[in-house]
Amino acid sequence: QVQMVESGGGLVQAGGSLNLSCAVSGRIFTEYAMGWFRQAPGKEREFVADITWGGGITEYTDSVKGRFTISKDNAEKTLFLQMNSLKPEDTAVYYCAARPFGAIARDPRGYDSWGQGTQVTVSS
């Protein structure tokens, strides 16, 4: 299994921006995709975005389209989530994760590697 460590979370005002990073160690197979999920207290873990490692094909949940951008640096083995126009409802712990092709991007049960999470808090 690959190991993943998130960073870049913090406190930001509504309308502000944060850039999350996920450092990946271990062997990354080109057939894998990397994604971001978030979980607020008392809520289920929610899909945010993912990207295929080999081809860079992206997918986003509707609530973040136009505001968040997922990207990667293959050479540095790092995954990013640029978050703009943040809203209080974006407040959650954000996790990076990896899945093989064939797993459903929006279903967390299909991901087999997870980071520890980084807290994002958006104040009004």
PDB file of C-alpha atoms in Angstrom:
ATOM      1  CA  GLN A   1       0.000   0.000   0.000  1.00  0.00           C
ATOM      2  CA  VAL A   2       1.133   3.545  -0.675  1.00  0.00           C
ATOM      3  CA  GLN A   3       1.406   5.924   2.275  1.00  0.00           C
ATOM      4  CA  MET A   4      -0.191   9.359   2.108  1.00  0.00           C
ATOM      5  CA  VAL A   5       0.233  12.423   4.354  1.00  0.00           C
ATOM      6  CA  GLU A   6      -1.953  15.530   4.030  1.00  0.00           C
ATOM      7  CA  SER A   7      -0.916  19.075   4.920  1.00  0.00           C
ATOM      8  CA  GLY A   8      -2.021  22.654   4.291  1.00  0.00           C
ATOM      9  CA  GLY A   9      -5.227  22.801   6.286  1.00  0.00           C
ATOM     10  CA  GLY A  10      -6.049  25.645   8.615  1.00  0.00           C
ATOM     11  CA  LEU A  11      -8.442  28.460   9.419  1.00  0.00           C
ATOM     12  CA  VAL A  12      -9.574  30.767   6.630  1.00  0.00           C
ATOM     13  CA  GLN A  13     -12.297  33.380   6.178  1.00  0.00           C
ATOM     14  CA  ALA A  14     -15.232  32.728   3.878  1.00  0.00           C
ATOM     15  CA  GLY A  15     -14.233  33.632   0.340  1.00  0.00           C
ATOM     16  CA  GLY A  16     -10.598  32.831   0.994  1.00  0.00           C
ATOM     17  CA  SER A  17      -8.351  30.110  -0.375  1.00  0.00           C
ATOM     18  CA  LEU A  18      -6.277  27.164   0.801  1.00  0.00           C
ATOM     19  CA  ASN A  19      -4.028  24.746  -1.046  1.00  0.00           C
ATOM     20  CA  LEU A  20      -3.896  21.241   0.395  1.00  0.00           C
ATOM     21  CA  SER A  21      -1.022  18.892  -0.347  1.00  0.00           C
ATOM     22  CA  CYS A  22      -0.757  15.126  -0.077  1.00  0.00           C
ATOM     23  CA  ALA A  23       2.721  13.613  -0.089  1.00  0.00           C
ATOM     24  CA  VAL A  24       2.729  10.038  -1.361  1.00  0.00           C
ATOM     25  CA  SER A  25       5.396   7.457  -0.611  1.00  0.00           C
ATOM     26  CA  GLY A  26       5.798   3.973  -1.971  1.00  0.00           C
ATOM     27  CA  ARG A  27       5.198   2.748  -5.487  1.00  0.00           C
ATOM     28  CA  ILE A  28       2.371   4.423  -7.394  1.00  0.00           C
ATOM     29  CA  PHE A  29       0.936   2.354 -10.206  1.00  0.00           C
ATOM     30  CA  THR A  30      -0.220   4.236 -13.295  1.00  0.00           C
ATOM     31  CA  GLU A  31      -3.507   2.360 -13.137  1.00  0.00           C
ATOM     32  CA  TYR A  32      -4.371   4.127  -9.860  1.00  0.00           C
ATOM     33  CA  ALA A  33      -6.316   7.320  -9.257  1.00  0.00           C
ATOM     34  CA  MET A  34      -5.836   9.700  -6.338  1.00  0.00           C
ATOM     35  CA  GLY A  35      -8.695  11.566  -4.719  1.00  0.00           C
ATOM     36  CA  TRP A  36      -9.828  13.889  -1.968  1.00  0.00           C
ATOM     37  CA  PHE A  37     -12.650  13.212   0.479  1.00  0.00           C
ATOM     38  CA  ARG A  38     -13.932  15.275   3.380  1.00  0.00           C
ATOM     39  CA  GLN A  39     -15.815  14.479   6.561  1.00  0.00           C
ATOM     40  CA  ALA A  40     -17.624  16.877   8.874  1.00  0.00           C
ATOM     41  CA  PRO A  41     -18.538  15.857  12.446  1.00  0.00           C
ATOM     42  CA  GLY A  42     -21.486  13.477  12.454  1.00  0.00           C
ATOM     43  CA  LYS A  43     -21.471  13.175   8.649  1.00  0.00           C
ATOM     44  CA  GLU A  44     -20.389  10.450   6.247  1.00  0.00           C
ATOM     45  CA  ARG A  45     -17.147  10.773   4.376  1.00  0.00           C
ATOM     46  CA  GLU A  46     -17.919  12.716   1.169  1.00  0.00           C
ATOM     47  CA  PHE A  47     -16.210  12.568  -2.222  1.00  0.00           C
ATOM     48  CA  VAL A  48     -14.660  15.859  -3.348  1.00  0.00           C
ATOM     49  CA  ALA A  49     -12.474  15.189  -6.411  1.00  0.00           C
ATOM     50  CA  ASP A  50     -10.060  12.724  -7.947  1.00  0.00           C
ATOM     51  CA  ILE A  51      -7.530  12.476 -10.747  1.00  0.00           C
ATOM     52  CA  THR A  52      -6.033   9.546 -12.627  1.00  0.00           C
ATOM     53  CA  TRP A  53      -2.317   9.286 -11.949  1.00  0.00           C
ATOM     54  CA  GLY A  54      -1.303   8.371 -15.474  1.00  0.00           C
ATOM     55  CA  GLY A  55      -3.637  10.474 -17.594  1.00  0.00           C
ATOM     56  CA  GLY A  56      -4.726  13.362 -15.367  1.00  0.00           C
ATOM     57  CA  ILE A  57      -8.444  12.844 -15.965  1.00  0.00           C
ATOM     58  CA  THR A  58     -10.413  14.618 -13.240  1.00  0.00           C
ATOM     59  CA  GLU A  59     -13.804  14.331 -11.599  1.00  0.00           C
ATOM     60  CA  TYR A  60     -15.476  16.699  -9.109  1.00  0.00           C
ATOM     61  CA  THR A  61     -18.541  16.653  -6.936  1.00  0.00           C
ATOM     62  CA  ASP A  62     -21.055  19.312  -7.983  1.00  0.00           C
ATOM     63  CA  SER A  63     -20.708  21.442  -4.852  1.00  0.00           C
ATOM     64  CA  VAL A  64     -17.037  22.264  -5.553  1.00  0.00           C
ATOM     65  CA  LYS A  65     -17.050  22.625  -9.345  1.00  0.00           C
ATOM     66  CA  GLY A  66     -15.643  25.990 -10.355  1.00  0.00           C
ATOM     67  CA  ARG A  67     -14.096  26.533  -6.914  1.00  0.00           C
ATOM     68  CA  PHE A  68     -11.725  23.598  -6.307  1.00  0.00           C
ATOM     69  CA  THR A  69      -9.003  22.253  -8.584  1.00  0.00           C
ATOM     70  CA  ILE A  70      -7.285  18.896  -8.148  1.00  0.00           C
ATOM     71  CA  SER A  71      -3.803  18.479  -9.589  1.00  0.00           C
ATOM     72  CA  LYS A  72      -0.674  16.401  -9.172  1.00  0.00           C
ATOM     73  CA  ASP A  73       3.078  16.441  -9.583  1.00  0.00           C
ATOM     74  CA  ASN A  74       4.141  12.984 -10.693  1.00  0.00           C
ATOM     75  CA  ALA A  75       7.858  13.670 -10.272  1.00  0.00           C
ATOM     76  CA  GLU A  76       7.402  14.855  -6.676  1.00  0.00           C
ATOM     77  CA  LYS A  77       4.670  12.272  -5.975  1.00  0.00           C
ATOM     78  CA  THR A  78       2.409  14.949  -4.555  1.00  0.00           C
ATOM     79  CA  LEU A  79      -1.334  15.497  -4.889  1.00  0.00           C
ATOM     80  CA  PHE A  80      -2.887  18.970  -4.508  1.00  0.00           C
ATOM     81  CA  LEU A  81      -6.301  20.457  -3.897  1.00  0.00           C
ATOM     82  CA  GLN A  82      -6.528  24.190  -4.582  1.00  0.00           C
ATOM     83  CA  MET A  83      -9.634  25.493  -2.826  1.00  0.00           C
ATOM     84  CA  ASN A  84     -10.952  28.949  -3.734  1.00  0.00           C
ATOM     85  CA  SER A  85     -14.091  30.861  -2.712  1.00  0.00           C
ATOM     86  CA  LEU A  86     -14.341  28.779   0.440  1.00  0.00           C
ATOM     87  CA  LYS A  87     -17.658  28.581   2.275  1.00  0.00           C
ATOM     88  CA  PRO A  88     -18.415  27.665   5.905  1.00  0.00           C
ATOM     89  CA  GLU A  89     -20.020  24.439   4.662  1.00  0.00           C
ATOM     90  CA  ASP A  90     -16.604  23.388   3.323  1.00  0.00           C
ATOM     91  CA  THR A  91     -15.447  22.981   6.934  1.00  0.00           C
ATOM     92  CA  ALA A  92     -14.329  19.373   7.421  1.00  0.00           C
ATOM     93  CA  VAL A  93     -11.371  17.080   7.810  1.00  0.00           C
ATOM     94  CA  TYR A  94      -9.955  16.515   4.324  1.00  0.00           C
ATOM     95  CA  TYR A  95      -8.410  13.170   3.392  1.00  0.00           C
ATOM     96  CA  CYS A  96      -6.419  12.074   0.380  1.00  0.00           C
ATOM     97  CA  ALA A  97      -6.842   8.520  -0.841  1.00  0.00           C
ATOM     98  CA  ALA A  98      -5.904   6.128  -3.640  1.00  0.00           C
ATOM     99  CA  ARG A  99      -8.021   3.710  -5.657  1.00  0.00           C
ATOM    100  CA  PRO A 100      -7.451   1.244  -8.483  1.00  0.00           C
ATOM    101  CA  PHE A 101      -9.149   1.663 -11.845  1.00  0.00           C
ATOM    102  CA  GLY A 102     -12.507  -0.037 -11.790  1.00  0.00           C
ATOM    103  CA  ALA A 103     -13.451   1.292  -8.368  1.00  0.00           C
ATOM    104  CA  ILE A 104     -16.159   3.963  -8.300  1.00  0.00           C
ATOM    105  CA  ALA A 105     -14.586   7.372  -7.719  1.00  0.00           C
ATOM    106  CA  ARG A 106     -17.385   8.679  -5.489  1.00  0.00           C
ATOM    107  CA  ASP A 107     -17.534   5.586  -3.250  1.00  0.00           C
ATOM    108  CA  PRO A 108     -14.996   5.648  -0.386  1.00  0.00           C
ATOM    109  CA  ARG A 109     -15.270   1.858  -0.077  1.00  0.00           C
ATOM    110  CA  GLY A 110     -13.316   1.544  -3.322  1.00  0.00           C
ATOM    111  CA  TYR A 111     -10.219   3.291  -1.979  1.00  0.00           C
ATOM    112  CA  ASP A 112      -7.537   1.154  -0.368  1.00  0.00           C
ATOM    113  CA  SER A 113      -5.057   3.766   0.943  1.00  0.00           C
ATOM    114  CA  TRP A 114      -5.871   6.798   3.082  1.00  0.00           C
ATOM    115  CA  GLY A 115      -4.039   9.692   4.706  1.00  0.00           C
ATOM    116  CA  GLN A 116      -4.580  10.831   8.286  1.00  0.00           C
ATOM    117  CA  GLY A 117      -6.565  13.939   7.356  1.00  0.00           C
ATOM    118  CA  THR A 118      -6.037  17.685   7.677  1.00  0.00           C
ATOM    119  CA  GLN A 119      -8.537  20.073   9.257  1.00  0.00           C
ATOM    120  CA  VAL A 120     -10.046  22.875   7.173  1.00  0.00           C
ATOM    121  CA  THR A 121     -12.140  25.447   9.024  1.00  0.00           C
ATOM    122  CA  VAL A 122     -13.913  28.266   7.165  1.00  0.00           C
ATOM    123  CA  SER A 123     -15.237  31.103   9.297  1.00  0.00           C
ATOM    124  CA  SER A 124     -18.084  33.422   8.343  1.00  0.00           C
TER     125      SER A 124
END
